[in-house]
Coordinates of C-alpha atoms (C1' of nucleotides) in Angstrom, one line a residue:
Chain R
X1 CA 12.5 -14.8 -2.4
X2 CA 14.7 -16.8 -0.1
X3 CA 15.1 -20.5 0.3
X4 CA 16.6 -22.7 2.9
X5 CA 17.7 -26.1 1.9
X6 CA 18.2 -28.6 4.7
X7 CA 19.5 -32.1 4.5
X8 CA 17.1 -34.7 5.9
X9 CA 18.6 -36.4 9.0
X10 CA 22.0 -35.5 7.6
X11 CA 24.3 -37.7 9.6
X12 CA 22.0 -40.7 9.2
X13 CA 21.8 -40.1 5.5
X14 CA 25.6 -40.0 5.3
X15 CA 25.9 -43.4 7.1
X16 CA 23.2 -44.9 4.9
X17 CA 25.0 -43.8 1.7
X18 CA 27.6 -46.5 2.2
X19 CA 25.3 -49.0 3.8
X20 CA 22.4 -49.2 1.3
X21 CA 20.9 -52.1 3.2
X22 CA 20.0 -49.6 5.9
X23 CA 17.6 -47.8 3.6
X24 CA 14.2 -47.6 5.2
X25 CA 15.7 -49.0 8.4
X26 CA 15.9 -47.1 11.7
X27 CA 19.3 -45.4 12.2
X28 CA 20.7 -43.1 14.8
X29 CA 24.0 -41.3 15.2
X30 CA 25.6 -40.4 18.5
X31 CA 27.5 -37.3 19.7
X32 CA 31.2 -37.4 20.6
X33 CA 31.9 -39.8 23.4
X34 CA 28.8 -41.7 22.4
X35 CA 26.9 -39.5 24.8
X36 CA 23.7 -38.2 23.1
X37 CA 21.7 -39.1 20.1
X38 CA 22.1 -36.2 17.6
X39 CA 20.7 -37.6 14.3
X40 CA 17.6 -39.7 13.9
X41 CA 16.1 -41.3 10.8
X42 CA 12.4 -41.0 10.3
X43 CA 12.0 -44.7 11.1
X44 CA 13.9 -44.3 14.4
X45 CA 11.7 -41.3 15.2
X46 CA 8.6 -43.4 14.9
X47 CA 10.0 -45.8 17.5
X48 CA 10.1 -42.9 19.9
X49 CA 13.7 -41.9 19.9
X50 CA 14.1 -38.3 20.9
X51 CA 16.6 -35.8 19.5
X52 CA 19.5 -34.9 21.8
X53 CA 18.5 -37.5 24.4
X54 CA 21.1 -39.4 26.2
X55 CA 22.1 -42.7 24.5
X56 CA 22.0 -44.8 27.6
X57 CA 18.3 -43.9 28.2
X58 CA 17.3 -45.1 24.7
X59 CA 19.6 -48.1 24.7
X60 CA 16.8 -50.6 25.6
X61 CA 14.6 -49.4 22.7
X62 CA 17.6 -49.4 20.4
X63 CA 18.5 -53.0 21.2
X64 CA 14.9 -54.2 21.1
X65 CA 14.4 -52.9 17.6
X66 CA 17.9 -53.5 16.3
X67 CA 18.3 -49.8 15.4
X68 CA 21.6 -49.3 13.5
X69 CA 23.8 -47.0 15.7
X70 CA 26.9 -45.1 14.7
X71 CA 29.4 -42.9 16.6
X72 CA 29.8 -39.6 14.8
X73 CA 32.2 -39.6 11.9
X74 CA 32.9 -35.9 11.2
X75 CA 35.5 -36.6 8.4
X76 CA 32.7 -38.3 6.4
X77 CA 30.0 -35.7 7.2
X78 CA 32.3 -32.8 6.5
X79 CA 33.2 -34.2 3.1
X80 CA 29.6 -34.9 2.0
X81 CA 28.5 -31.5 3.2
X82 CA 31.1 -29.9 1.0
X83 CA 29.8 -31.9 -2.0
X84 CA 26.2 -30.8 -1.3
X85 CA 27.2 -27.1 -1.2
X86 CA 29.3 -27.5 -4.4
X87 CA 26.2 -28.8 -6.3
X88 CA 24.2 -25.9 -5.0
X89 CA 26.7 -23.4 -6.3
X90 CA 26.6 -25.0 -9.7
X91 CA 22.8 -24.6 -9.8
X92 CA 22.6 -20.9 -8.8
X93 CA 24.1 -17.5 -9.9
X94 CA 27.4 -16.5 -8.2
X95 CA 27.0 -15.4 -4.6
X96 CA 23.5 -16.8 -4.1
X97 CA 24.5 -19.5 -1.7
X98 CA 25.1 -18.9 2.0
X99 CA 26.3 -21.9 3.8
X100 CA 24.6 -21.7 7.2
X101 CA 25.7 -25.0 8.8
X102 CA 27.0 -28.4 8.0
X103 CA 23.7 -29.4 6.6
X104 CA 21.9 -26.2 5.7
X105 CA 22.3 -23.4 3.2
X106 CA 20.2 -20.3 2.4
X107 CA 19.7 -19.5 -1.3
X108 CA 18.8 -16.2 -2.9
X109 CA 16.0 -17.0 -5.5
X110 CA 15.5 -13.4 -6.5
X111 CA 16.2 -14.3 -10.1
X112 CA 13.3 -16.8 -10.4
X113 CA 9.9 -15.6 -11.7
X114 CA 7.2 -16.2 -9.0
X115 CA 5.3 -18.8 -11.1
X116 CA 8.4 -20.9 -11.4
X117 CA 9.5 -21.1 -7.7
X118 CA 8.0 -24.5 -7.1
X119 CA 9.6 -26.0 -10.2
X120 CA 13.0 -24.5 -9.3
X121 CA 12.8 -25.8 -5.8
X122 CA 12.0 -29.2 -7.0
X123 CA 14.8 -29.1 -9.5
X124 CA 17.3 -28.1 -6.8
X125 CA 16.1 -30.9 -4.6
X126 CA 16.3 -33.6 -7.2
X127 CA 19.7 -32.5 -8.6
X128 CA 21.3 -32.5 -5.1
X129 CA 19.9 -36.0 -4.5
X130 CA 21.1 -37.3 -7.8
X131 CA 24.6 -35.9 -7.5
X132 CA 25.3 -36.6 -3.8
X133 CA 22.8 -39.3 -2.7
X134 CA 21.7 -37.0 0.1
X135 CA 18.0 -36.2 0.3
X136 CA 17.1 -32.6 1.2
X137 CA 14.0 -30.4 2.0
X138 CA 13.5 -26.9 0.5
X139 CA 11.5 -24.1 2.1
X140 CA 10.8 -20.9 0.1
X141 CA 9.4 -17.6 1.4
X142 CA 10.0 -13.8 1.4
X143 CA 12.4 -13.9 4.4
X144 CA 14.9 -16.3 6.0
X145 CA 12.7 -16.8 9.0
X146 CA 9.6 -17.6 6.9
X147 CA 11.7 -19.9 4.7
X148 CA 12.6 -21.8 7.8
X149 CA 8.9 -22.2 8.7
X150 CA 8.3 -23.4 5.2
X151 CA 11.1 -25.9 5.5
X152 CA 9.6 -27.3 8.7
X153 CA 6.3 -27.9 7.0
X154 CA 8.0 -29.6 4.1
X155 CA 9.8 -31.9 6.4
X156 CA 6.8 -32.7 8.5
X157 CA 4.7 -33.9 5.5
X158 CA 7.4 -35.3 3.2
X159 CA 4.9 -37.3 1.1
X160 CA 2.4 -34.6 0.3
X161 CA 5.0 -31.8 -0.1
X162 CA 7.7 -33.9 -1.9
X163 CA 10.0 -32.1 0.6
X164 CA 9.3 -28.7 -1.0
X165 CA 7.1 -25.9 0.5
X166 CA 6.7 -22.5 -1.1
X167 CA 5.0 -19.7 0.9
X168 CA 4.3 -17.0 -1.7
X169 CA 1.0 -15.5 -0.6
X170 CA -0.2 -13.9 2.6
X171 CA -2.8 -16.5 3.0
X172 CA -0.3 -19.4 2.7
X173 CA 2.1 -17.6 5.1
X174 CA -0.6 -17.0 7.8
X175 CA -1.8 -20.5 7.5
X176 CA 1.7 -21.8 7.9
X177 CA 2.3 -19.6 10.9
X178 CA -0.9 -20.7 12.6
X179 CA 0.3 -24.3 12.6
X180 CA 3.8 -23.5 13.8
X181 CA 4.4 -23.7 17.6
X182 CA 6.6 -21.0 19.1
X183 CA 9.5 -23.3 19.8
X184 CA 9.7 -24.2 16.1
X185 CA 10.4 -20.5 15.1
X186 CA 14.0 -19.8 14.2
X187 CA 15.3 -17.5 16.9
X188 CA 12.8 -18.5 19.7
X189 CA 14.6 -20.6 22.2
X190 CA 13.3 -22.2 25.4
X191 CA 13.6 -19.0 27.5
X192 CA 11.7 -16.8 25.1
X193 CA 9.1 -19.4 24.4
X194 CA 8.3 -19.6 28.1
X195 CA 8.2 -15.8 28.4
X196 CA 5.8 -15.6 25.4
X197 CA 3.6 -18.3 26.8
X198 CA 3.2 -16.4 30.0
X199 CA 1.6 -13.6 28.1
X200 CA -0.7 -16.0 26.2
X201 CA 1.2 -16.4 23.0
X202 CA 1.5 -19.9 21.7
X203 CA 2.0 -19.9 18.0
X204 CA 4.0 -18.0 15.4
X205 CA 0.9 -16.2 14.0
X206 CA 0.2 -14.6 17.4
X207 CA 3.8 -13.7 17.7
X208 CA 3.6 -11.9 14.4
X209 CA 0.8 -9.7 15.7
X210 CA 2.9 -8.4 18.6
X211 CA 4.0 -4.7 18.5
X212 CA 7.6 -4.1 17.8
X213 CA 8.1 -2.0 20.9
X214 CA 6.9 -4.9 23.0
X215 CA 9.5 -7.1 21.3
X216 CA 12.2 -4.5 21.9
X217 CA 11.7 -4.5 25.7
X218 CA 10.8 -8.1 26.2
X219 CA 12.4 -10.2 23.5
X220 CA 16.1 -9.3 23.5
X221 CA 16.0 -5.8 22.0
X222 CA 16.8 -5.5 18.3
X223 CA 16.8 -9.3 18.1
X224 CA 13.1 -9.4 18.9
X225 CA 12.3 -6.6 16.6
X226 CA 14.1 -8.3 13.7
X227 CA 12.2 -11.5 14.5
X228 CA 8.7 -9.8 14.3
X229 CA 9.7 -8.0 11.1
X230 CA 10.8 -11.2 9.5
X231 CA 7.5 -13.0 10.4
X232 CA 5.7 -10.1 8.8
X233 CA 7.6 -10.6 5.6
X234 CA 10.0 -7.7 5.9
X235 CA 13.6 -8.7 5.3
X236 CA 15.6 -8.0 8.4
X237 CA 18.2 -10.7 8.3
X238 CA 20.2 -10.3 5.1
X239 CA 22.1 -12.9 3.0
X240 CA 25.7 -13.2 4.0
X241 CA 27.4 -14.7 1.0
X242 CA 31.1 -14.2 1.3
X243 CA 33.2 -16.6 3.3
X244 CA 33.8 -14.8 6.6
X245 CA 36.5 -15.8 9.0
X246 CA 35.6 -17.1 12.4
X247 CA 35.8 -14.6 15.4
X248 CA 36.6 -17.3 17.9
X249 CA 37.8 -20.9 17.7
X250 CA 36.9 -23.5 20.3
X251 CA 38.1 -27.0 20.9
X252 CA 36.6 -28.9 23.8
X253 CA 35.7 -32.5 24.6
X254 CA 34.3 -34.6 27.3
X255 CA 36.9 -37.0 28.6
X256 CA 36.2 -40.7 28.0
X257 CA 36.2 -41.2 31.7
X258 CA 36.8 -38.7 34.6
X259 CA 40.4 -37.6 35.0
X260 CA 42.3 -37.0 38.3
X261 CA 45.8 -36.3 37.2
X262 CA 47.2 -33.0 36.3
X263 CA 49.4 -34.6 33.6
X264 CA 46.3 -36.0 31.9
X265 CA 44.5 -32.7 31.8
X266 CA 47.7 -31.1 30.5
X267 CA 47.9 -33.6 27.7
X268 CA 44.3 -33.0 26.7
X269 CA 44.7 -29.3 26.8
X270 CA 47.9 -29.5 24.7
X271 CA 46.1 -31.7 22.2
X272 CA 43.0 -29.3 22.0
X273 CA 45.3 -26.4 21.6
X274 CA 47.1 -28.0 18.7
X275 CA 43.7 -28.7 17.0
X276 CA 42.5 -25.1 17.6
X277 CA 45.8 -23.7 16.3
X278 CA 45.4 -25.8 13.1
X279 CA 41.9 -24.3 12.6
X280 CA 43.4 -20.9 13.2
X281 CA 46.1 -21.3 10.6
X282 CA 43.6 -22.7 8.1
X283 CA 41.8 -19.4 8.1
X284 CA 45.2 -17.6 8.1
X285 CA 44.6 -15.8 11.4
X286 CA 46.4 -15.5 14.7
X287 CA 45.0 -15.3 18.2
X288 CA 45.6 -12.6 20.8
X289 CA 43.7 -14.2 23.7
X290 CA 43.7 -17.7 24.9
X291 CA 41.2 -19.1 27.4
X292 CA 41.4 -22.5 29.0
X293 CA 38.6 -24.1 31.0
X294 CA 38.0 -27.3 32.9
X295 CA 34.7 -28.8 34.1
X296 CA 34.9 -30.7 37.4
X297 CA 32.6 -33.7 37.9
X298 CA 29.3 -32.6 39.5
X299 CA 27.0 -34.5 41.7
X300 CA 23.7 -34.8 39.7
X301 CA 20.2 -35.6 40.8
X302 CA 18.4 -37.8 38.3
X303 CA 15.8 -35.2 37.3
X304 CA 17.7 -32.7 35.4
X305 CA 21.1 -32.5 33.7
X306 CA 23.0 -29.3 33.7
X307 CA 26.6 -28.8 32.6
X308 CA 28.8 -28.4 35.6
X309 CA 30.2 -25.0 36.5
X310 CA 33.1 -24.4 34.2
X311 CA 36.1 -22.7 35.6
X312 CA 38.5 -20.9 33.4
X313 CA 41.3 -18.4 33.1
X314 CA 42.5 -16.4 30.1
X315 CA 45.6 -14.5 29.2
X316 CA 46.2 -11.8 26.5
X317 CA 49.3 -12.4 24.5
X318 CA 51.6 -9.4 23.9
X319 CA 51.4 -10.2 20.2
X320 CA 48.9 -12.4 18.3
X321 CA 50.3 -15.8 17.2
X322 CA 49.2 -19.0 15.5
X323 CA 52.3 -21.0 16.4
X324 CA 51.3 -24.1 18.3
X325 CA 54.2 -24.3 20.6
X326 CA 53.7 -20.7 21.9
X327 CA 50.0 -21.3 22.4
X328 CA 50.6 -24.6 24.2
X329 CA 53.1 -22.9 26.5
X330 CA 50.5 -20.4 27.7
X331 CA 47.7 -22.9 27.7
X332 CA 49.6 -25.2 30.0
X333 CA 50.4 -22.4 32.4
X334 CA 46.7 -21.7 32.6
X335 CA 46.0 -25.3 33.2
X336 CA 48.4 -25.5 36.1
X337 CA 46.6 -22.5 37.7
X338 CA 43.2 -24.1 37.3
X339 CA 43.9 -27.6 38.4
X340 CA 43.0 -28.6 41.9
X341 CA 44.5 -31.9 43.2
X342 CA 41.9 -34.3 44.5
X343 CA 39.2 -33.1 42.1
X344 CA 37.8 -35.2 39.2
X345 CA 37.4 -33.6 35.8
X346 CA 34.9 -34.4 33.1
X347 CA 35.8 -32.0 30.4
X348 CA 38.3 -29.4 29.3
X349 CA 38.6 -27.0 26.5
X350 CA 40.5 -24.1 24.8
X351 CA 39.0 -21.0 23.3
X352 CA 41.1 -18.8 21.0
X353 CA 39.8 -15.3 20.5
X354 CA 40.9 -11.8 19.6
X355 CA 41.6 -13.2 16.1
X356 CA 43.5 -11.1 13.6
X357 CA 44.3 -11.9 9.9
X358 CA 48.0 -12.8 9.5
X359 CA 48.7 -9.9 7.2
X360 CA 47.6 -7.2 9.7
X361 CA 49.0 -8.4 13.0
X362 CA 49.7 -5.5 15.3
X363 CA 53.4 -5.5 16.4
X364 CA 54.4 -5.0 20.0
X365 CA 56.9 -2.2 20.8
X366 CA 58.6 -4.3 23.5
X367 CA 58.4 -7.7 21.9
X368 CA 60.5 -9.4 19.3
X369 CA 60.5 -7.8 15.9
X370 CA 60.0 -11.1 14.2
X371 CA 56.2 -11.6 13.9
X372 CA 54.9 -15.1 14.0
X373 CA 58.4 -16.2 13.1
X374 CA 57.8 -20.0 13.3
X375 CA 54.9 -19.8 10.9
X376 CA 56.9 -21.5 8.2
X377 CA 57.6 -24.5 10.4
X378 CA 53.9 -24.8 11.3
X379 CA 53.0 -24.8 7.6
X380 CA 55.3 -27.8 7.1
X381 CA 53.7 -29.6 10.1
X382 CA 50.2 -28.9 8.7
X383 CA 51.1 -30.1 5.3
X384 CA 52.6 -33.4 6.6
X385 CA 49.6 -34.0 8.8
X386 CA 47.2 -33.3 6.0
X387 CA 48.9 -35.4 3.4
X388 CA 50.0 -38.4 5.5
X389 CA 47.6 -38.8 8.3
X390 CA 46.4 -36.8 11.3
X391 CA 49.0 -36.2 13.9
X392 CA 51.9 -37.9 12.2
X393 CA 53.8 -34.9 13.6
X394 CA 52.7 -33.5 17.0
X395 CA 54.0 -31.9 20.1
X396 CA 55.3 -34.1 22.9
X397 CA 53.1 -32.4 25.4
X398 CA 50.1 -33.8 23.7
X399 CA 51.1 -37.2 25.1
X400 CA 51.0 -40.6 23.6
X401 CA 48.8 -42.6 26.0
X402 CA 45.7 -40.5 25.9
X403 CA 43.8 -42.3 28.6
X404 CA 41.4 -39.3 28.7
X405 CA 40.4 -39.8 25.1
X406 CA 36.8 -39.9 24.1
X407 CA 34.9 -43.1 23.3
X408 CA 33.9 -43.7 19.7
X409 CA 33.1 -47.3 19.7
X410 CA 30.7 -47.4 16.8
X411 CA 32.4 -45.2 14.2
X412 CA 32.0 -46.1 10.5
X413 CA 35.0 -46.0 8.1
X414 CA 36.0 -42.7 6.7
X415 CA 35.0 -43.9 3.2
X416 CA 35.6 -40.7 1.4
X417 CA 38.7 -39.1 3.1
X418 CA 41.1 -42.0 3.8
X419 CA 42.5 -44.2 1.1
X420 CA 42.8 -47.1 3.5
X421 CA 39.1 -46.9 4.4
X422 CA 37.8 -46.7 0.9
X423 CA 34.6 -48.7 0.2
X424 CA 35.5 -52.0 -1.5
X425 CA 33.4 -53.4 -4.2
X426 CA 33.8 -57.1 -4.8
Chain J
dT1 C1' 28.3 -45.9 34.9
dC2 C1' 26.7 -43.4 30.8
dT3 C1' 23.8 -36.3 29.1
dG4 C1' 28.0 -33.0 22.5
dG5 C1' 30.7 -29.5 20.4
dG6 C1' 31.3 -25.3 18.0
dG7 C1' 29.8 -21.2 17.0
dT8 C1' 27.1 -16.2 16.7
dC9 C1' 25.1 -11.8 18.2
dC10 C1' 23.6 -8.6 21.6
dT11 C1' 23.5 -5.9 26.0
dA12 C1' 25.1 -3.7 30.1
dG13 C1' 28.5 -1.8 32.5
dG14 C1' 33.2 -0.2 33.4
dA15 C1' 37.3 2.2 31.9
dC16 C1' 38.9 5.6 29.4
dC17 C1' 39.2 9.7 26.1
dC18 C1' 38.7 14.8 25.0
Chain P
dT1 C1' 32.9 25.3 46.3
dC2 C1' 32.0 23.9 41.9
dT3 C1' 32.6 18.2 39.1
dG4 C1' 29.6 17.8 31.7
dG5 C1' 28.5 15.7 27.8
dG6 C1' 29.5 12.8 24.3
dG7 C1' 31.9 9.2 22.7
dT8 C1' 34.7 4.6 22.1
dC9 C1' 36.4 0.1 23.3
dC10 C1' 36.4 -4.0 25.9
dT11 C1' 34.5 -7.8 28.5
dA12 C1' 31.3 -11.0 30.8
dG13 C1' 27.2 -13.1 30.5
dG14 C1' 22.8 -14.3 28.2
dA15 C1' 20.3 -16.3 24.6
dC16 C1' 20.2 -18.7 20.6
dC17 C1' 21.5 -21.8 16.6
dC18 C1' 22.6 -26.5 14.5

DNA sequence: TCTGGGGTCCTAGGACCC
DNA sequence: TCTGGGGTCCTAGGACCC
């Protein structure tokens, strides 16, 4: 059996941890740039706040009810996420925990006798809560996809389920699938849901009855087949326990306000490139391809929002590197090619791909024989930035003014990762 | 005025190889 | 005049996830 463990309103729970007076009070957390609402406590949900909705649309409701509102504080959430995962690892055999996202992990419960699954799930839930202060929900079922369904049900009825749902018989599984709308199935997005509704399928149980060949032609090929198998209880998505390195690394942000000057865009790109290069070195890899993109401001009608057309260029480096200065040099050349005077830009970003582990970088016959020669220097920069504070050392091209920087007006202190911002107890 | 950021996997099609 | 068959690798774009 597999389990998925999912933190309840994770970002809101993190904020509440250091603001106990907000327990049982409505709380929301905003995306970068204070643009969207990306975490909602149950109390705020009851007041009608919708997930991923724009902040400015909900502002009247937020003010009316005095909903506590925070900008996102990723230093805090990242640290608490790490703690939750560590507790899980202590509770389970080696290699039974697959960290799936910042607030979710799949667990392999193959070692638990069937009649003890409920107790084990409850034990995991309470231990995580005791050790970290973060409340979680647990869904248990024969496959990952069914475990996700179970988790949904646990979350929907927190009181009756005690945040734990185990689907261990066909009857329970079918019952659960019948009350699961298509869009709530893991792997069914808006597009597929629409397609399915057009042929008269509206819930997960009906989807389970579809022939695999139909899924192969109409539901994304092998992806669709896997989905149907998983719903039928056949394991088609396996556990992936080992820590795998990323295959691409992206850093992108909306600007705090639209930007018109080439120099501002270049500063932003240099800053994002530095950040991406740090991530790259942290997993001890180098990148062969660098892609830079910008998003010009678009005229919008009030009905729908769509991300503007992004325009980008990429270059392939003769030899993979993780040295910030080299990556910045190429990124800035790309930026100059992309920038059009007179236009306003809302967003920009850098994508590093073609990643290779540092030990196995392919040399280049015509290039310098010293691979990644400045790596040593970069290690020193990383260490200083890590131990002192972010960006105590940085490249001049990243700028100092940063008038493109994102808004984060409501961020809480980084209680657990900055000495200066430690919680004080009087 | 104000709508996130960072990923993954898959497929089709082109270029190229023997 | 005739122009195969089987394969790999790469990339762009689509769909999806949290």
